[in-house]
CSV table of C-alpha atoms and ligand atoms in Angstrom, one decimal:
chain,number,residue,atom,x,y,z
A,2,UNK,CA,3.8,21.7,20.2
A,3,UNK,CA,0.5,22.3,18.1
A,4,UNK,CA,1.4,25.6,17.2
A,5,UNK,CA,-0.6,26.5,13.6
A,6,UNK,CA,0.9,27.8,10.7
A,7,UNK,CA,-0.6,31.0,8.9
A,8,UNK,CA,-3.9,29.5,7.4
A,9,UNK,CA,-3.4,28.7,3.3
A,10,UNK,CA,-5.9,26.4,2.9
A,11,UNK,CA,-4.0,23.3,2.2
A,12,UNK,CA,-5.9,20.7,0.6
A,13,UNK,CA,-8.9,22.7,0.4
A,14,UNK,CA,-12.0,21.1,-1.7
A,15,UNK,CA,-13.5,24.4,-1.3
A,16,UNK,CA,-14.7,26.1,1.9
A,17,UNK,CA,-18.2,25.2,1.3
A,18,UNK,CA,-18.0,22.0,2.0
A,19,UNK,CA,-17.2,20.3,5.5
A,20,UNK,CA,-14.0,19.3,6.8
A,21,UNK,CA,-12.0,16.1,7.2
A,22,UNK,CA,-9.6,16.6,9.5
A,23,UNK,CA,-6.4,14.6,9.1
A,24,UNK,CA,-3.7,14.0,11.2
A,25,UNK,CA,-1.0,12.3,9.9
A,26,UNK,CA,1.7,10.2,12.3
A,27,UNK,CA,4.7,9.8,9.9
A,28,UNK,CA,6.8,12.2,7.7
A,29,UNK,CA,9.2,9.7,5.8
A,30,UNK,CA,8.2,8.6,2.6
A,31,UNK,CA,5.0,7.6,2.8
A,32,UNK,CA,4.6,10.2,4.7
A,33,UNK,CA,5.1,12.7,2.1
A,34,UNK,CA,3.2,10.5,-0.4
A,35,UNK,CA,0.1,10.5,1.6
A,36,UNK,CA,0.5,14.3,2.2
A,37,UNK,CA,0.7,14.8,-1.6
A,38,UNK,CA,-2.8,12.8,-1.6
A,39,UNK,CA,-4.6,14.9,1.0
A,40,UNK,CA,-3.6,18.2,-0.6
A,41,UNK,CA,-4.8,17.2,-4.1
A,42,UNK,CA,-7.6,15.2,-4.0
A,43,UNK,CA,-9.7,17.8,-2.8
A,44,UNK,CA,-8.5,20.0,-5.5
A,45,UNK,CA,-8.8,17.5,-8.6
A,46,UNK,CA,-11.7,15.4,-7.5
A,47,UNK,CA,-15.3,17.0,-6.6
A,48,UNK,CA,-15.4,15.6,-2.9
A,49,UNK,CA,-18.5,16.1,-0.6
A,50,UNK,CA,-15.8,16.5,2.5
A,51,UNK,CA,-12.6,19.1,2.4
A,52,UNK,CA,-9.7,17.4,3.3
A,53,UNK,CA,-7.7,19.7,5.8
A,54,UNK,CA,-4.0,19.1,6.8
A,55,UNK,CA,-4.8,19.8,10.2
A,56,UNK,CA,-2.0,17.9,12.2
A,57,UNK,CA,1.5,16.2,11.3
A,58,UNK,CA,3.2,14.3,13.8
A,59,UNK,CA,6.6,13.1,14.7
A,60,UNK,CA,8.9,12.4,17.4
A,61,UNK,CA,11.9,14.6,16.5
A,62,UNK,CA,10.3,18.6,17.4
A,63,UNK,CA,12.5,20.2,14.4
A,64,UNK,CA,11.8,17.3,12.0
A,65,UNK,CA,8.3,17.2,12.6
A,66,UNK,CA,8.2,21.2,12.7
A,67,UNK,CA,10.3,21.4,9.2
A,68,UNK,CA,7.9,18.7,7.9
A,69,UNK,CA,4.7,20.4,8.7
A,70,UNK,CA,6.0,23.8,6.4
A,71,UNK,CA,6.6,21.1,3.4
A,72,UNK,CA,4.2,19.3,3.3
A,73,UNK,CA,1.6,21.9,4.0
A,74,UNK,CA,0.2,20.8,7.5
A,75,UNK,CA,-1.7,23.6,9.5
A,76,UNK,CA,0.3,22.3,12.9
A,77,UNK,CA,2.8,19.4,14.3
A,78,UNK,CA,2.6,17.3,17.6
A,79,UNK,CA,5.6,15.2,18.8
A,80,UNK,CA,3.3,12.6,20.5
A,81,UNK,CA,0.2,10.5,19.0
A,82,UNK,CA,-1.2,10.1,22.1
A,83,UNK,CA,-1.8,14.2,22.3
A,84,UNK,CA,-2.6,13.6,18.6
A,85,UNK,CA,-5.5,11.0,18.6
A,86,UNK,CA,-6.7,13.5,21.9
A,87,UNK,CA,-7.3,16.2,20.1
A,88,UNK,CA,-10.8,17.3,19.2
A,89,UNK,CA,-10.2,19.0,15.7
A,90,UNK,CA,-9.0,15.6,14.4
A,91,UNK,CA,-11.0,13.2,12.5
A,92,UNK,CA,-8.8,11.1,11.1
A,93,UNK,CA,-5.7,9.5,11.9
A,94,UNK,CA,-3.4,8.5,8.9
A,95,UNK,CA,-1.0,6.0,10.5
A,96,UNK,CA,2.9,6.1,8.0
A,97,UNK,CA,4.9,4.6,10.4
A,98,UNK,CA,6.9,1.5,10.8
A,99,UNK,CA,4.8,-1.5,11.2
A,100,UNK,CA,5.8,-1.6,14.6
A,101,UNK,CA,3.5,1.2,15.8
A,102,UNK,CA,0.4,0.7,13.4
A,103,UNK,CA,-1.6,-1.8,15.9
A,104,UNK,CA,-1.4,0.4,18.6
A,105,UNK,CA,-1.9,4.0,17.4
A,106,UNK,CA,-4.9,2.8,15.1
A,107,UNK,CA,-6.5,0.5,18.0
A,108,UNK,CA,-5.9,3.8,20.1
A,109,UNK,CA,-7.6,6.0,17.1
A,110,UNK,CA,-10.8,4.2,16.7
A,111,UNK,CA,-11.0,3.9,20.3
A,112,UNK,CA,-11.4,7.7,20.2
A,113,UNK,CA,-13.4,7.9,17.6
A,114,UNK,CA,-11.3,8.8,15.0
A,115,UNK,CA,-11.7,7.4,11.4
A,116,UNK,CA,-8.1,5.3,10.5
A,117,UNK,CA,-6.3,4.9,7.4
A,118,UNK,CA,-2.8,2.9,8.2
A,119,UNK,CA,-0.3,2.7,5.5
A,120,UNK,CA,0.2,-1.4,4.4
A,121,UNK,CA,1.3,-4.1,5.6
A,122,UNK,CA,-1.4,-3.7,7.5
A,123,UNK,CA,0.9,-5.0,11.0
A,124,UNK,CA,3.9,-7.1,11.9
A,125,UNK,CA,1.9,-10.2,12.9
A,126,UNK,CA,-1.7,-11.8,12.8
A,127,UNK,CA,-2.4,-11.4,16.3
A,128,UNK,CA,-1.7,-7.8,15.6
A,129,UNK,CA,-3.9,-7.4,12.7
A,130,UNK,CA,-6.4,-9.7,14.3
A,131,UNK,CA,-6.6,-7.0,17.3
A,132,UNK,CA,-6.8,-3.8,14.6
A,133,UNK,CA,-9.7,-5.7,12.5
A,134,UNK,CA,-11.3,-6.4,15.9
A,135,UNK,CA,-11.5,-2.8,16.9
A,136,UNK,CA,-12.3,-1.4,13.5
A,137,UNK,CA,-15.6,-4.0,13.3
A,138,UNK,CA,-16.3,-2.2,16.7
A,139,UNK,CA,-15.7,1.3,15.4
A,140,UNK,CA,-17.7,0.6,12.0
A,141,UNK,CA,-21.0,0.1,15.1
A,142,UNK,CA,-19.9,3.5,16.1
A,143,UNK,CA,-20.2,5.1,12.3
A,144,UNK,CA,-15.8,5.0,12.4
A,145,UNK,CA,-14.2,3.4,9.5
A,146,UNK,CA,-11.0,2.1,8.7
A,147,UNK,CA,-8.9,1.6,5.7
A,148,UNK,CA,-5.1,-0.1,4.9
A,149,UNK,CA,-3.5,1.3,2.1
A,150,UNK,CA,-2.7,-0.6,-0.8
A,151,UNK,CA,-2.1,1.7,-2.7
A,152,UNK,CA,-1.4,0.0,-6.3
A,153,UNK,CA,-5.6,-1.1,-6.5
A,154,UNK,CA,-5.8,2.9,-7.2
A,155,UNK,CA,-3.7,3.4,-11.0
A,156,UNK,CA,-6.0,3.5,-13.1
A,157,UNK,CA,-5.0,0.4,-14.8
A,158,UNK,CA,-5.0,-2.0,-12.4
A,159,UNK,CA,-8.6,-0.5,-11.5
A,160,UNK,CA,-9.9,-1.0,-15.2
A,161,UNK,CA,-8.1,-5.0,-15.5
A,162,UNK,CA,-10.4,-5.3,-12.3
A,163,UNK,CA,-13.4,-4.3,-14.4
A,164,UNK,CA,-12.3,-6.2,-17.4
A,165,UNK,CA,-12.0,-9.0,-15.5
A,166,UNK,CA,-15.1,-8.7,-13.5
A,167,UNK,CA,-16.7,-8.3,-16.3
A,168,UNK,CA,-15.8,-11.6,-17.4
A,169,UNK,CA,-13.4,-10.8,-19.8
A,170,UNK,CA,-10.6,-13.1,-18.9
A,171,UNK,CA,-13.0,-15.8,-18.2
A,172,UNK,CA,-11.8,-18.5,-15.6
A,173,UNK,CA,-8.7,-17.4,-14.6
A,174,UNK,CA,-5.9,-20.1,-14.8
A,175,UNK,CA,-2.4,-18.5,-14.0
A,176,UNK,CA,-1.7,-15.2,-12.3
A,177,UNK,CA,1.9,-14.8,-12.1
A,178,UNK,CA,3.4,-11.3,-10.6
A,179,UNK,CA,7.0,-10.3,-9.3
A,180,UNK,CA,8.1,-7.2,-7.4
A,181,UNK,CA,11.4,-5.9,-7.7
A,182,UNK,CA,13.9,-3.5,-6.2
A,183,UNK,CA,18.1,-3.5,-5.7
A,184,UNK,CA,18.7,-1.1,-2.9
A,185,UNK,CA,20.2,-3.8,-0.9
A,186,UNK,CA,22.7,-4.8,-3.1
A,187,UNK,CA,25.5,-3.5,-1.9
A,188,UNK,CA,26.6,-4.8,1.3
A,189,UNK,CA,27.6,-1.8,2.9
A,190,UNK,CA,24.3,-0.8,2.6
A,191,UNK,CA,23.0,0.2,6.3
A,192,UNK,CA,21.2,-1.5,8.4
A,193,UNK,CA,17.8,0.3,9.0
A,194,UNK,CA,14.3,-0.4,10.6
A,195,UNK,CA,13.1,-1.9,7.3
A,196,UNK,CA,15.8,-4.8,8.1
A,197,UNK,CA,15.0,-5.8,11.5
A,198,UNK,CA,12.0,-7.7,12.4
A,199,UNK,CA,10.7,-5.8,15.6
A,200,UNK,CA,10.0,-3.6,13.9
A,201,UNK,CA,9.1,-4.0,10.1
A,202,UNK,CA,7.7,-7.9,11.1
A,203,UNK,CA,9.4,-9.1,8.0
A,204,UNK,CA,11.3,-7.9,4.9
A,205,UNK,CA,11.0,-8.0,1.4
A,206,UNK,CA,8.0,-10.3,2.1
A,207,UNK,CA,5.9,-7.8,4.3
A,208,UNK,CA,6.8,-4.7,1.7
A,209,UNK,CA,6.8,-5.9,-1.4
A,210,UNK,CA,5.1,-8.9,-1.0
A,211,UNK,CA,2.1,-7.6,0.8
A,212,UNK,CA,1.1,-5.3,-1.9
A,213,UNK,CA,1.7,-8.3,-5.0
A,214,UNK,CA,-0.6,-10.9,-2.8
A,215,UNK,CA,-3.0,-7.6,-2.4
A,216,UNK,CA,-2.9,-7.0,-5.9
A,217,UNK,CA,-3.5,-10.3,-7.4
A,218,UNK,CA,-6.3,-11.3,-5.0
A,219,UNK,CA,-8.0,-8.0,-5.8
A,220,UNK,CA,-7.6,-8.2,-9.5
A,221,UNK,CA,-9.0,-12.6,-8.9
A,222,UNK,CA,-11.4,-11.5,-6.9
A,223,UNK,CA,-10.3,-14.3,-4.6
A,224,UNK,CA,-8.5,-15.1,-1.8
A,225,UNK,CA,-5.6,-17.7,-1.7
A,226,UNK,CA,-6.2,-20.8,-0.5
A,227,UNK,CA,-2.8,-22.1,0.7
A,228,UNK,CA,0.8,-21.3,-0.6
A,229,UNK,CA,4.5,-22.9,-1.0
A,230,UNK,CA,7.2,-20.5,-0.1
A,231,UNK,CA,11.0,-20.2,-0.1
A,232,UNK,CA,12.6,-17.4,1.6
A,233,UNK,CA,16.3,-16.4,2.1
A,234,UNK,CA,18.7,-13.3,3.6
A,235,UNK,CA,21.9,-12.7,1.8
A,236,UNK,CA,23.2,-10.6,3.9
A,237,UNK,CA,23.0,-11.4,7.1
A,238,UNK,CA,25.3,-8.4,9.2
A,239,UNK,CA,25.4,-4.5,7.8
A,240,UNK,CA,26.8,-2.0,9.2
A,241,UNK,CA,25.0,0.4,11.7
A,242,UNK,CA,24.8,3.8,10.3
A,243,UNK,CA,24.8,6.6,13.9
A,244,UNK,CA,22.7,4.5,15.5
A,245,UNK,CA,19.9,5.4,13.9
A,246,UNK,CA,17.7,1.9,14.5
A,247,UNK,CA,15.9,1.7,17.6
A,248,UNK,CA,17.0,-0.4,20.3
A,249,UNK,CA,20.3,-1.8,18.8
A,250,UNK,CA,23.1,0.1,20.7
A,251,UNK,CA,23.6,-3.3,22.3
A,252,UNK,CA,25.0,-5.1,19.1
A,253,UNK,CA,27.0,-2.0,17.8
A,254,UNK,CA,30.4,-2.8,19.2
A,255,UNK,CA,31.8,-3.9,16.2
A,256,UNK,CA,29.7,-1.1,13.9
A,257,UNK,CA,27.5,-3.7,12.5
A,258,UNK,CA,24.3,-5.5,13.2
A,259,UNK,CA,22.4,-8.5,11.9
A,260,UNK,CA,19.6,-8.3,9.6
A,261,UNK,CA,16.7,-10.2,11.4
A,262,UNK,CA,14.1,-10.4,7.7
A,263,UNK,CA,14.3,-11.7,4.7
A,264,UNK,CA,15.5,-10.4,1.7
A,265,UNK,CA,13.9,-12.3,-1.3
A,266,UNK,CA,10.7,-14.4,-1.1
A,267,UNK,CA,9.5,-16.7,-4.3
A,268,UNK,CA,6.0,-18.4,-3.3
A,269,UNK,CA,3.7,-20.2,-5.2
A,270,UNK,CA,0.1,-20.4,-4.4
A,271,UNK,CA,-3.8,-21.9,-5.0
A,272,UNK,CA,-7.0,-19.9,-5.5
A,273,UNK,CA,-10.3,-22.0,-4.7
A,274,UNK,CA,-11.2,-21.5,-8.2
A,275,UNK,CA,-8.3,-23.8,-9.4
A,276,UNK,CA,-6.3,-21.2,-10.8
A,277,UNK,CA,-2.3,-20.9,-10.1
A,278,UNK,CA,-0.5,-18.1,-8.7
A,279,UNK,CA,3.5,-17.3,-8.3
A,280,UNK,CA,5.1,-14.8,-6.4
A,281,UNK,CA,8.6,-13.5,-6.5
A,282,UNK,CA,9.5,-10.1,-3.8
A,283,UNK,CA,13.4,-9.4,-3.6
A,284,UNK,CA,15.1,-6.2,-2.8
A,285,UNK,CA,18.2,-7.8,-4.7
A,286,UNK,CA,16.9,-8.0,-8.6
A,287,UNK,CA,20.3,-5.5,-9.9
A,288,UNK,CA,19.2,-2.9,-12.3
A,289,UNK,CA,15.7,-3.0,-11.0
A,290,UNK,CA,14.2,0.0,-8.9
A,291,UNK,CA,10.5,-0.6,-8.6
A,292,UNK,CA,10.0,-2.9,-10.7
A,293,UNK,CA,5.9,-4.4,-10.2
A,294,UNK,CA,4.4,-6.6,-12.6
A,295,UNK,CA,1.3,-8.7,-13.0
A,296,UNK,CA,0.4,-10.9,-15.8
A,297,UNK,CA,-3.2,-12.4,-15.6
A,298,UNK,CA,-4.1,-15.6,-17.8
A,299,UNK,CA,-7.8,-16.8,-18.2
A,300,UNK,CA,-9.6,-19.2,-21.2
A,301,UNK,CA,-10.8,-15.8,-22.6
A,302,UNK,CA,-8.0,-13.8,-22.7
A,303,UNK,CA,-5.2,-12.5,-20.8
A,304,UNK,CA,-3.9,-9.0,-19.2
A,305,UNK,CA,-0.5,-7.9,-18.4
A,306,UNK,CA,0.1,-4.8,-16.4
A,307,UNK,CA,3.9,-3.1,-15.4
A,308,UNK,CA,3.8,-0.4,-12.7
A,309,UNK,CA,7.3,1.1,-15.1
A,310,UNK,CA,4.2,1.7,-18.0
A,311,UNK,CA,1.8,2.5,-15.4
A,312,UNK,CA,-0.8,4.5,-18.0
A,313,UNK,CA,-0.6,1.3,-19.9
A,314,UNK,CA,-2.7,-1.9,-19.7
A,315,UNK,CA,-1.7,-5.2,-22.3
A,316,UNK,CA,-4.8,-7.0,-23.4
A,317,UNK,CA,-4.7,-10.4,-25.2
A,318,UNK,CA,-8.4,-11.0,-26.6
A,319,UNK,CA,-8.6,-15.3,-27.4
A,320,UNK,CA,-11.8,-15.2,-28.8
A,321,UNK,CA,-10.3,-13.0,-31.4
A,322,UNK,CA,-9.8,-14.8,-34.6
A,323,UNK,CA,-5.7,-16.1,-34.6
A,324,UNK,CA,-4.7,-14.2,-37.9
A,325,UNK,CA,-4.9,-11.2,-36.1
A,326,UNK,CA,-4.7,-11.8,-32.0
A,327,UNK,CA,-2.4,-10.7,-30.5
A,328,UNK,CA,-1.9,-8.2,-27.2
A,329,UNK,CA,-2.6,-4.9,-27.8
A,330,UNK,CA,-2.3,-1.6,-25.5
A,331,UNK,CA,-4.4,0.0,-24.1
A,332,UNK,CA,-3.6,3.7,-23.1
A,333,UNK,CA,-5.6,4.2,-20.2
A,334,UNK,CA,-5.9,7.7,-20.1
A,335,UNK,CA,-10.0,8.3,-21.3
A,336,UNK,CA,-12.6,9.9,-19.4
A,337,UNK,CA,-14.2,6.9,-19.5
A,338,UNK,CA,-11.7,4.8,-17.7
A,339,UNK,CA,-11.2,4.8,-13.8
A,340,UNK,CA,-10.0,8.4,-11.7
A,341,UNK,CA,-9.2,9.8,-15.0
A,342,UNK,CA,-12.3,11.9,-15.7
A,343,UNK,CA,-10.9,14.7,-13.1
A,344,UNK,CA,-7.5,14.9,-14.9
A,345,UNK,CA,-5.9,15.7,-17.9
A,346,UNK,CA,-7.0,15.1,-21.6
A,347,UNK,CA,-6.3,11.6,-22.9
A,348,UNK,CA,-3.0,10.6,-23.5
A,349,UNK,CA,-1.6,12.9,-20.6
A,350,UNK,CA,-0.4,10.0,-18.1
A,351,UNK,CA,-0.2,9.8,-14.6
A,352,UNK,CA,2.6,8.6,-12.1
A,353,UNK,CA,3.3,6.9,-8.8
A,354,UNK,CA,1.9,9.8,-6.6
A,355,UNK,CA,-1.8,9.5,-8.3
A,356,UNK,CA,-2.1,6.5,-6.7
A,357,UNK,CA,-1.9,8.4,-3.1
A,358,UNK,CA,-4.4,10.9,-4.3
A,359,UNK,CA,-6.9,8.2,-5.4
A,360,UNK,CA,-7.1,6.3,-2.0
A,361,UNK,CA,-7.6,9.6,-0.3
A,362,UNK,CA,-10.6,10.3,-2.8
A,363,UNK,CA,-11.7,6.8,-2.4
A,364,UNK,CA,-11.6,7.4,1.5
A,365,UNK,CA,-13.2,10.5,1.8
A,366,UNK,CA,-16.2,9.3,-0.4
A,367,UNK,CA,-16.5,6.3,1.5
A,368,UNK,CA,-16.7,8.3,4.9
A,369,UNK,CA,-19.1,11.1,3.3
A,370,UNK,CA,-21.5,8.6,3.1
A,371,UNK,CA,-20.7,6.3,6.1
A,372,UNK,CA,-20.0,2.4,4.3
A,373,UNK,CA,-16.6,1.0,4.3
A,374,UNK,CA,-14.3,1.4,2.3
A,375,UNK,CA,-12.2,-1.2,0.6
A,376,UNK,CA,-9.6,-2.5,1.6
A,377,UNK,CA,-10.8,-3.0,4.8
A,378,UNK,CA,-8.4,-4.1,7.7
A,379,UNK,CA,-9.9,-7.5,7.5
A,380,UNK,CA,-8.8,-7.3,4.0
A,381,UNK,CA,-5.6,-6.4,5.5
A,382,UNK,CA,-5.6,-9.0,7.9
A,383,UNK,CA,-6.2,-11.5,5.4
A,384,UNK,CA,-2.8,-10.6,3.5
A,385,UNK,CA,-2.0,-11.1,7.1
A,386,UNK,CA,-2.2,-14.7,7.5
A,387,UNK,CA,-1.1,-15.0,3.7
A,388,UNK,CA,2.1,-13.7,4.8
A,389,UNK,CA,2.3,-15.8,8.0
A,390,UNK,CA,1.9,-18.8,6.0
A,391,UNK,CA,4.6,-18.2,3.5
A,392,UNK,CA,7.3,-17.3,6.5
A,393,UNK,CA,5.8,-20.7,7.8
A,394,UNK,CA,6.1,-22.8,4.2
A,395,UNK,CA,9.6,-21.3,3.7
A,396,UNK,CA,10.8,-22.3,7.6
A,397,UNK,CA,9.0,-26.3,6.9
A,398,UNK,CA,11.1,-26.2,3.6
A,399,UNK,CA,8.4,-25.1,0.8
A,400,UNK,CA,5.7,-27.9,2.4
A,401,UNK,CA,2.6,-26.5,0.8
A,402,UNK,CA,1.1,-24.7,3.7
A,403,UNK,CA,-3.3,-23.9,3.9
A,404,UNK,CA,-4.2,-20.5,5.4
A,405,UNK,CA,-5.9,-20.6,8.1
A,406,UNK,CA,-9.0,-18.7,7.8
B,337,SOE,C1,10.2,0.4,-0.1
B,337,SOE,O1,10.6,-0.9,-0.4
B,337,SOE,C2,8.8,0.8,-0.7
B,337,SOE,O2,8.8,2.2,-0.5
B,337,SOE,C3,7.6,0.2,-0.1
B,337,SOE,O3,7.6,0.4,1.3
B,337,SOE,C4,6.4,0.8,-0.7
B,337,SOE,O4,5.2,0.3,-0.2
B,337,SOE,C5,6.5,0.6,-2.2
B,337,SOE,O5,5.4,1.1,-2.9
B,337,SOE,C6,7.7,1.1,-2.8
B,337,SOE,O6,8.8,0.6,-2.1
């Protein structure tokens, strides 16, 4: 393939300015999300590179094809390996299963191609180990990689960071956050990739939980210590829907296949500072679609965010006389607060896909002038083994369980 589509610019930050060159492996969902963040970011934010939508790639030739006219990309490739060849490429967005990240980005930076690969970061430590490996050797080489956690980027969760960095919690003594979904509900729900471990590594845990143990280390500023873990599949056959998962003709006789993940996970864990975390990542909470919350308690104060209010951050000030504490909200749409100076005036909110447009504008900055950008794949890594060690807790029966570092 590689056939271009009529020039129209796509994600131009203005022809002035050089081109990054993206190609994007992926056209699902995040796919379309990280699309939506390379055609705006140049357009919103004042970037020294132009993001170009040079290359979207996908196995199916009419998918990818139909894909590429959506989503704006200039041409589509059916095979990474022709992608990460090509010289008019200079970075590779990986928005595949988790399956494929270790080996398409390892293949990237091996060709001199800056990375960003969608979170969790792989399906196993040894996997992640290899990707943080190769990036540390790419970063020699002036290549930089980045996983995408996305939720760092609303603008709320980036000002609690400042708050808190800037002391305004105090010691931090409980951080308790839950992320919550029902599409698997239903029973008859299909069985797809997401649900088989090959090739999403694990379930609710690895896509839910990766971005709440990501999120509350960022916002602590600390890294967990060890963590106690229950896990637990409710249903454990679904039916197979056309045989659309890879590799399980062999178990279709009956029309149905076993889920190989979990999916609910409850953990609780320990930062070195003392302070107490608890987790909670289910794909069964009824009545709840995407459903993210953090609540962050410290001797100072307290902050609460909730991805459904995502313009809003809850601030508890305790050095505030008691006759008139209380929480109070903050609208965080000012100028003055984080990505929001290059949108609309105050009080005009933002959504979901922002957060998509923020990590590209975070990326490109960060490769304009060569330093890493956060988070890093040992970053991602590190969620890694934080993972690892709540499959192990929850398989030991909830023995508390250190990370190994
Ligand atoms: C599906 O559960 C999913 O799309 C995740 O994969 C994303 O990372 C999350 O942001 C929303 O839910």
């Amino acid at each position: 393939m590689g056939q271009p589509n009529p020039p129209e610019g796509a994600g131009e930050a203005g022809p002035d300015k050089p081109p990054l060159r993206v190609g994007m492996v992926g056209y699902a969902f995040m796919g379309a999300a990280h699309s939506q963040g390379w055609r705006t970011a140049g357009r919103v934010f004042d970037l020294p590179l132009r993001p170009a939508l040079t290359a979207i790639c996908g196995r199916d030739p009419a998918a990818v094809r139909a894909a590429a006219d959506r989503h704006g990309w200039a041409s589509a490739e059916t095979d990474w390996r022709a992608l990460i060849e090509r010289d008019d490429i200079d970075l590779v967005d990986i928005c595949t299963p988790g399956d494929s990240h270790a080996e398409i980005a390892v293949a990237a930076l091996a060709a001199g191609k800056h990375v960003l690969c969608e979170k969790p970061l792989a399906n196993t430590v040894e996997e992640a180990q290899a990707m943080t490996g190769a990036a540390q050797e790419a970063l020699g080489r002036g290549r930089l990689a980045m996983v995408g956690f996305n939720y760092r980027r609303v603008p709320a969760t980036a000002l609690a960071r400042r708050m808190i960095a800037d002391g305004k919690l105090g010691s931090l003594r409980h951080i308790r956050v839950t992320y919550l979904q029902d599409w698997l509900v239903d029973p008859e729900f299909p069985l797809t990739w997401r649900l088989r471990k090959e090739l999403a590594g694990s379930g609710a845990l690895g896509d839910l939980g990766a971005h709440i143990v990501d999120l509350a280390q960022y916002l602590a500023g600390e890294q967990l210590s060890g963590v106690s873990a229950l896990t637990e599949t409710f249903v454990r056959e679904r039916p197979l829907s056309g045989g659309s998962v890879k590799g399980l003709s062999a178990v279709s006789a009956g029309g149905t296949g076993p889920v190989t993940v979990d999916d609910a996970a409850l953990f609780t864990g320990r930062f070195p500072s003392g302070a107490l975390a608890s987790f909670e990542a289910t794909r069964y909470a009824t009545g709840r679609k995407n459903a993210l919350r953090i609540e962050l308690n410290g001797e100072r104060g307290s902050l609460a965010f909730d991805l459904e209010r995502l313009n809003e951050l809850s601030y508890h000030d305790g050095t505030e006389p008691a006759t008139h504490a209380g929480f109070r909200r903050i609208l965080v749409t000012e100028p003055e607060h984080p990505y929001l100076d290059a949108w609309w005036p105050p009080g005009h909110g933002l959504g979901y896909e922002h957060t998509f447009v923020h990590q590209a504008r975070d990326l490109v900055r960060a490769i304009a002038e060569g330093r890493q950008p956060d988070p890093s794949f040992a970053d991602g890594l590190q969620v890694q083994r934080v993972l690892a060690a709540v499959e192990e807790s929850a398989e030991k029966n909830s023995v508390y369980t250190p990370i190994a570092v």
